Amino acid sequence: MGENRAGKVFLVGAGPGDPKLITVRGMEAIARADVVVYDRLASPRLLRHMKPGAEKVFVGKLPDKHMLKQEEINQLLVDLASSGRVVTRLKGGDPSVFGRVGEEAEKLAENGIEFEIVPGVTSSIAVPAYAGIPVTHRDFTSSFSIVTGHEYPNKTYGHVDWDHLAKASGTLVFLMGVANIGNISEALIRGGKNPETPVALIRWGTWMEQRTLVGTLENIPVKVAESGFSSPAVIIVGDVVKLRERIAWFEKRPLFGLRVLVTRAREQASELAGRIDDLGGEAFEWPVIRTVPLPADATAGPLASPEAYDWLVFTSANGVRFFFDACVAAGVDVRRFARARIGAVGPKTAEALKGRGVLAEALPSAYTGDELGKTLASLTKPGDRVLLARARVAGERLPETLRAAGAIVDDLAVYETLLSDEGTEEALELLKEGKLGAVTFTSSSTVTNTLELLRKSGWERPEEALAGVPAFCIGPVTADTARRSGIDVAAEAAEATIDGLIGALVAHHIKNGGDA
């Protein structure tokens, strides 16, 4: 490839849309890149794996509107790599299947630029599978053909052997052919294909917008016109389409079609986001808060006499993590709290304690600060000393309840929550395009910070940006904050846990016929 080792280009297949279908090598290329050049068929969620400071360049092609000509993209890759940068060219599906990767690779080779082709999961196979249509099946066919829906440079099928295709017994898969479905059907029937041959069109396959239209060669053009079905879509022709009635799976999952804005802190969002994805939804993480420990000198005071406490109480998993970190920073051996009984607001907090080898003995029946206060008030004696390990800014009702019961309460701030603007640009784009079906709030801070980021983005009345997006809150305090802020609260978790929040999402989505 020549002696010019200035930079390198990864030509990466991003898969059909679902970001989890990218290859490990493809993900590595994104993480290494100084510049990512991407198109509209590559999931924007993949861009979150770019390293800090890396540049994004959109060269996507929209129907009837090419933002950059292919020759310009080829030269762009050369120019970027020649400047000494690592470039990842992210393309939907597999770059070798009508992805024009050969042209890009040729241009790079001509200019002595090092490159690597990273295959991707092709939409020609993955999209039908997500619609319950395997391209081969022992009872129907053992072969399939992949055909471009429009010929380069957008000619009308001058080089397709329609007679041969029509007589083939295998499955036919057409990419980029929705606008020409009439021509495709007519040519296949004219070549001898049975007009009753099953046909399926799958739009935005593997995305939340996935929609499937089924018909026959004879009636599918009319169905497409009547339904307004548009690109991007994959067309499947063959008897395997009949299998969809029995094995369609993706569109039957309880949260299918629901894109959820998750506003939880990045380090805590993974569980909620993972549960949403597993149930067929799509979680878009917008971590509007970030948690940071307070300096050791800010927490050393209350830790000076650990033996004095009768109770050590935690109101969150964050409190557990940062408390133990604060003890280490202050040089305090946690065994000095041996006489203290342990209280936790709920099972996740108790689980975080268990991970540290500590078992909580006091859990409220409902997992809220108010209920924790009532539980502890019934267990403490007048004069008991209670240490609360929690955030710097926290509600006063818990310590007030304990003091009213005669306890002596020390409030130990071990961390604080700050505003985070990570992912704001992408979240605003989804809001403007109306692509969000729900938003989740797991604390009052997530509510106030979301509104503050919207205000900073130009919304004079930030709650209006969320109009029409149902909000789901983890508990009554969070829900009350949201309602007082003018946010439409669709549901409140029956139990203040991630399970409860997921349950509220599923129940609401199903009740509304799959549309939150």
PDB file of C-alpha atoms in Angstrom, residues 276-394:
ATOM      1  CA  ILE A 276     -35.551  -1.584  28.262  1.00  0.00           C
ATOM      2  CA  ASP A 277     -33.487  -3.019  25.396  1.00  0.00           C
ATOM      3  CA  ASP A 278     -34.151  -6.612  26.512  1.00  0.00           C
ATOM      4  CA  LEU A 279     -37.888  -5.972  26.365  1.00  0.00           C
ATOM      5  CA  GLY A 280     -37.707  -4.697  22.808  1.00  0.00           C
ATOM      6  CA  GLY A 281     -37.499  -0.967  23.477  1.00  0.00           C
ATOM      7  CA  GLU A 282     -34.605   1.355  22.778  1.00  0.00           C
ATOM      8  CA  ALA A 283     -33.004   3.253  25.626  1.00  0.00           C
ATOM      9  CA  PHE A 284     -31.311   6.515  24.729  1.00  0.00           C
ATOM     10  CA  GLU A 285     -29.130   7.564  27.639  1.00  0.00           C
ATOM     11  CA  TRP A 286     -29.034  11.261  28.457  1.00  0.00           C
ATOM     12  CA  PRO A 287     -27.181  11.360  31.784  1.00  0.00           C
ATOM     13  CA  VAL A 288     -28.296  14.803  32.956  1.00  0.00           C
ATOM     14  CA  ILE A 289     -26.584  14.311  36.310  1.00  0.00           C
ATOM     15  CA  ARG A 290     -23.186  13.074  37.334  1.00  0.00           C
ATOM     16  CA  THR A 291     -22.171  12.113  40.825  1.00  0.00           C
ATOM     17  CA  VAL A 292     -18.834  13.170  42.275  1.00  0.00           C
ATOM     18  CA  PRO A 293     -17.298  12.473  45.693  1.00  0.00           C
ATOM     19  CA  LEU A 294     -16.766  15.292  48.111  1.00  0.00           C
ATOM     20  CA  PRO A 295     -13.160  15.916  49.208  1.00  0.00           C
ATOM     21  CA  ALA A 296     -11.964  13.995  52.245  1.00  0.00           C
ATOM     22  CA  ASP A 297     -11.665  17.159  54.334  1.00  0.00           C
ATOM     23  CA  ALA A 298     -15.370  17.820  53.758  1.00  0.00           C
ATOM     24  CA  THR A 299     -16.320  14.464  55.269  1.00  0.00           C
ATOM     25  CA  ALA A 300     -13.649  13.863  57.888  1.00  0.00           C
ATOM     26  CA  GLY A 301     -15.506  15.627  60.772  1.00  0.00           C
ATOM     27  CA  PRO A 302     -18.408  13.211  61.341  1.00  0.00           C
ATOM     28  CA  LEU A 303     -16.055  10.295  60.727  1.00  0.00           C
ATOM     29  CA  ALA A 304     -13.834  11.245  63.652  1.00  0.00           C
ATOM     30  CA  SER A 305     -15.828   9.157  66.168  1.00  0.00           C
ATOM     31  CA  PRO A 306     -17.323   6.103  64.440  1.00  0.00           C
ATOM     32  CA  GLU A 307     -17.845   4.261  67.738  1.00  0.00           C
ATOM     33  CA  ALA A 308     -20.415   6.824  68.845  1.00  0.00           C
ATOM     34  CA  TYR A 309     -23.118   5.855  66.349  1.00  0.00           C
ATOM     35  CA  ASP A 310     -26.035   3.528  67.019  1.00  0.00           C
ATOM     36  CA  TRP A 311     -27.247   3.644  63.401  1.00  0.00           C
ATOM     37  CA  LEU A 312     -25.571   4.029  60.029  1.00  0.00           C
ATOM     38  CA  VAL A 313     -28.185   4.817  57.362  1.00  0.00           C
ATOM     39  CA  PHE A 314     -27.931   4.855  53.559  1.00  0.00           C
ATOM     40  CA  THR A 315     -30.487   6.310  51.154  1.00  0.00           C
ATOM     41  CA  SER A 316     -28.896   5.197  47.865  1.00  0.00           C
ATOM     42  CA  ALA A 317     -26.310   2.915  46.321  1.00  0.00           C
ATOM     43  CA  ASN A 318     -24.285   6.054  45.579  1.00  0.00           C
ATOM     44  CA  GLY A 319     -24.260   6.833  49.292  1.00  0.00           C
ATOM     45  CA  VAL A 320     -22.812   3.402  49.990  1.00  0.00           C
ATOM     46  CA  ARG A 321     -20.077   3.721  47.386  1.00  0.00           C
ATOM     47  CA  PHE A 322     -19.001   7.203  48.339  1.00  0.00           C
ATOM     48  CA  PHE A 323     -19.224   6.534  52.086  1.00  0.00           C
ATOM     49  CA  PHE A 324     -16.724   3.702  51.874  1.00  0.00           C
ATOM     50  CA  ASP A 325     -14.518   5.796  49.599  1.00  0.00           C
ATOM     51  CA  ALA A 326     -14.700   8.668  52.113  1.00  0.00           C
ATOM     52  CA  CYS A 327     -13.656   6.329  54.930  1.00  0.00           C
ATOM     53  CA  VAL A 328     -10.596   5.277  52.930  1.00  0.00           C
ATOM     54  CA  ALA A 329      -9.751   8.887  52.072  1.00  0.00           C
ATOM     55  CA  ALA A 330     -10.100   9.936  55.730  1.00  0.00           C
ATOM     56  CA  GLY A 331      -8.109   6.945  56.984  1.00  0.00           C
ATOM     57  CA  VAL A 332     -11.073   5.550  58.931  1.00  0.00           C
ATOM     58  CA  ASP A 333     -11.330   1.777  59.399  1.00  0.00           C
ATOM     59  CA  VAL A 334     -14.992   0.899  58.784  1.00  0.00           C
ATOM     60  CA  ARG A 335     -14.781  -1.768  61.478  1.00  0.00           C
ATOM     61  CA  ARG A 336     -14.945   1.062  63.995  1.00  0.00           C
ATOM     62  CA  PHE A 337     -18.673   1.321  63.126  1.00  0.00           C
ATOM     63  CA  ALA A 338     -19.166  -2.223  64.486  1.00  0.00           C
ATOM     64  CA  ARG A 339     -21.798  -1.254  67.094  1.00  0.00           C
ATOM     65  CA  ALA A 340     -23.954   0.617  64.590  1.00  0.00           C
ATOM     66  CA  ARG A 341     -27.059  -1.036  63.153  1.00  0.00           C
ATOM     67  CA  ILE A 342     -27.485  -0.600  59.397  1.00  0.00           C
ATOM     68  CA  GLY A 343     -30.479   0.898  57.597  1.00  0.00           C
ATOM     69  CA  ALA A 344     -31.059   1.043  53.822  1.00  0.00           C
ATOM     70  CA  VAL A 345     -33.801   2.694  51.792  1.00  0.00           C
ATOM     71  CA  GLY A 346     -34.387  -0.278  49.479  1.00  0.00           C
ATOM     72  CA  PRO A 347     -33.067  -3.506  47.974  1.00  0.00           C
ATOM     73  CA  LYS A 348     -30.585  -1.876  45.567  1.00  0.00           C
ATOM     74  CA  THR A 349     -28.987   0.050  48.422  1.00  0.00           C
ATOM     75  CA  ALA A 350     -28.967  -3.119  50.524  1.00  0.00           C
ATOM     76  CA  GLU A 351     -27.389  -4.980  47.608  1.00  0.00           C
ATOM     77  CA  ALA A 352     -24.639  -2.347  47.357  1.00  0.00           C
ATOM     78  CA  LEU A 353     -23.972  -2.819  51.085  1.00  0.00           C
ATOM     79  CA  LYS A 354     -23.897  -6.586  50.688  1.00  0.00           C
ATOM     80  CA  GLY A 355     -21.243  -6.163  48.023  1.00  0.00           C
ATOM     81  CA  ARG A 356     -19.140  -4.532  50.747  1.00  0.00           C
ATOM     82  CA  GLY A 357     -19.746  -7.400  53.169  1.00  0.00           C
ATOM     83  CA  VAL A 358     -22.356  -5.485  55.172  1.00  0.00           C
ATOM     84  CA  LEU A 359     -25.967  -6.641  55.699  1.00  0.00           C
ATOM     85  CA  ALA A 360     -28.736  -4.091  56.237  1.00  0.00           C
ATOM     86  CA  GLU A 361     -31.191  -5.007  58.983  1.00  0.00           C
ATOM     87  CA  ALA A 362     -33.741  -2.212  58.492  1.00  0.00           C
ATOM     88  CA  LEU A 363     -35.613  -1.890  55.198  1.00  0.00           C
ATOM     89  CA  PRO A 364     -38.898   0.010  54.824  1.00  0.00           C
ATOM     90  CA  SER A 365     -41.963  -1.702  53.367  1.00  0.00           C
ATOM     91  CA  ALA A 366     -42.019   0.920  50.597  1.00  0.00           C
ATOM     92  CA  TYR A 367     -38.693   2.101  49.249  1.00  0.00           C
ATOM     93  CA  THR A 368     -38.847   5.834  49.901  1.00  0.00           C
ATOM     94  CA  GLY A 369     -37.109   8.201  52.294  1.00  0.00           C
ATOM     95  CA  ASP A 370     -40.390   8.869  54.108  1.00  0.00           C
ATOM     96  CA  GLU A 371     -40.998   5.170  54.735  1.00  0.00           C
ATOM     97  CA  LEU A 372     -37.379   4.684  55.797  1.00  0.00           C
ATOM     98  CA  GLY A 373     -37.842   7.480  58.327  1.00  0.00           C
ATOM     99  CA  LYS A 374     -40.975   5.827  59.746  1.00  0.00           C
ATOM    100  CA  THR A 375     -39.243   2.435  59.970  1.00  0.00           C
ATOM    101  CA  LEU A 376     -36.206   3.842  61.730  1.00  0.00           C
ATOM    102  CA  ALA A 377     -38.301   6.014  64.045  1.00  0.00           C
ATOM    103  CA  SER A 378     -39.994   2.844  65.311  1.00  0.00           C
ATOM    104  CA  LEU A 379     -36.647   1.162  65.939  1.00  0.00           C
ATOM    105  CA  THR A 380     -34.582   3.957  67.462  1.00  0.00           C
ATOM    106  CA  LYS A 381     -34.581   4.999  71.106  1.00  0.00           C
ATOM    107  CA  PRO A 382     -34.409   8.597  72.332  1.00  0.00           C
ATOM    108  CA  GLY A 383     -30.797   9.633  72.370  1.00  0.00           C
ATOM    109  CA  ASP A 384     -29.678   7.196  69.675  1.00  0.00           C
ATOM    110  CA  ARG A 385     -27.079   8.686  67.371  1.00  0.00           C
ATOM    111  CA  VAL A 386     -27.764   8.265  63.675  1.00  0.00           C
ATOM    112  CA  LEU A 387     -25.314   8.939  60.844  1.00  0.00           C
ATOM    113  CA  LEU A 388     -26.915   9.581  57.434  1.00  0.00           C
ATOM    114  CA  ALA A 389     -24.501   9.015  54.524  1.00  0.00           C
ATOM    115  CA  ARG A 390     -26.013  10.712  51.481  1.00  0.00           C
ATOM    116  CA  ALA A 391     -25.799  13.532  48.936  1.00  0.00           C
ATOM    117  CA  ARG A 392     -24.879  17.097  49.847  1.00  0.00           C
ATOM    118  CA  VAL A 393     -28.285  18.355  48.744  1.00  0.00           C
ATOM    119  CA  ALA A 394     -30.996  16.044  50.075  1.00  0.00           C
TER     120      ALA A 394
END
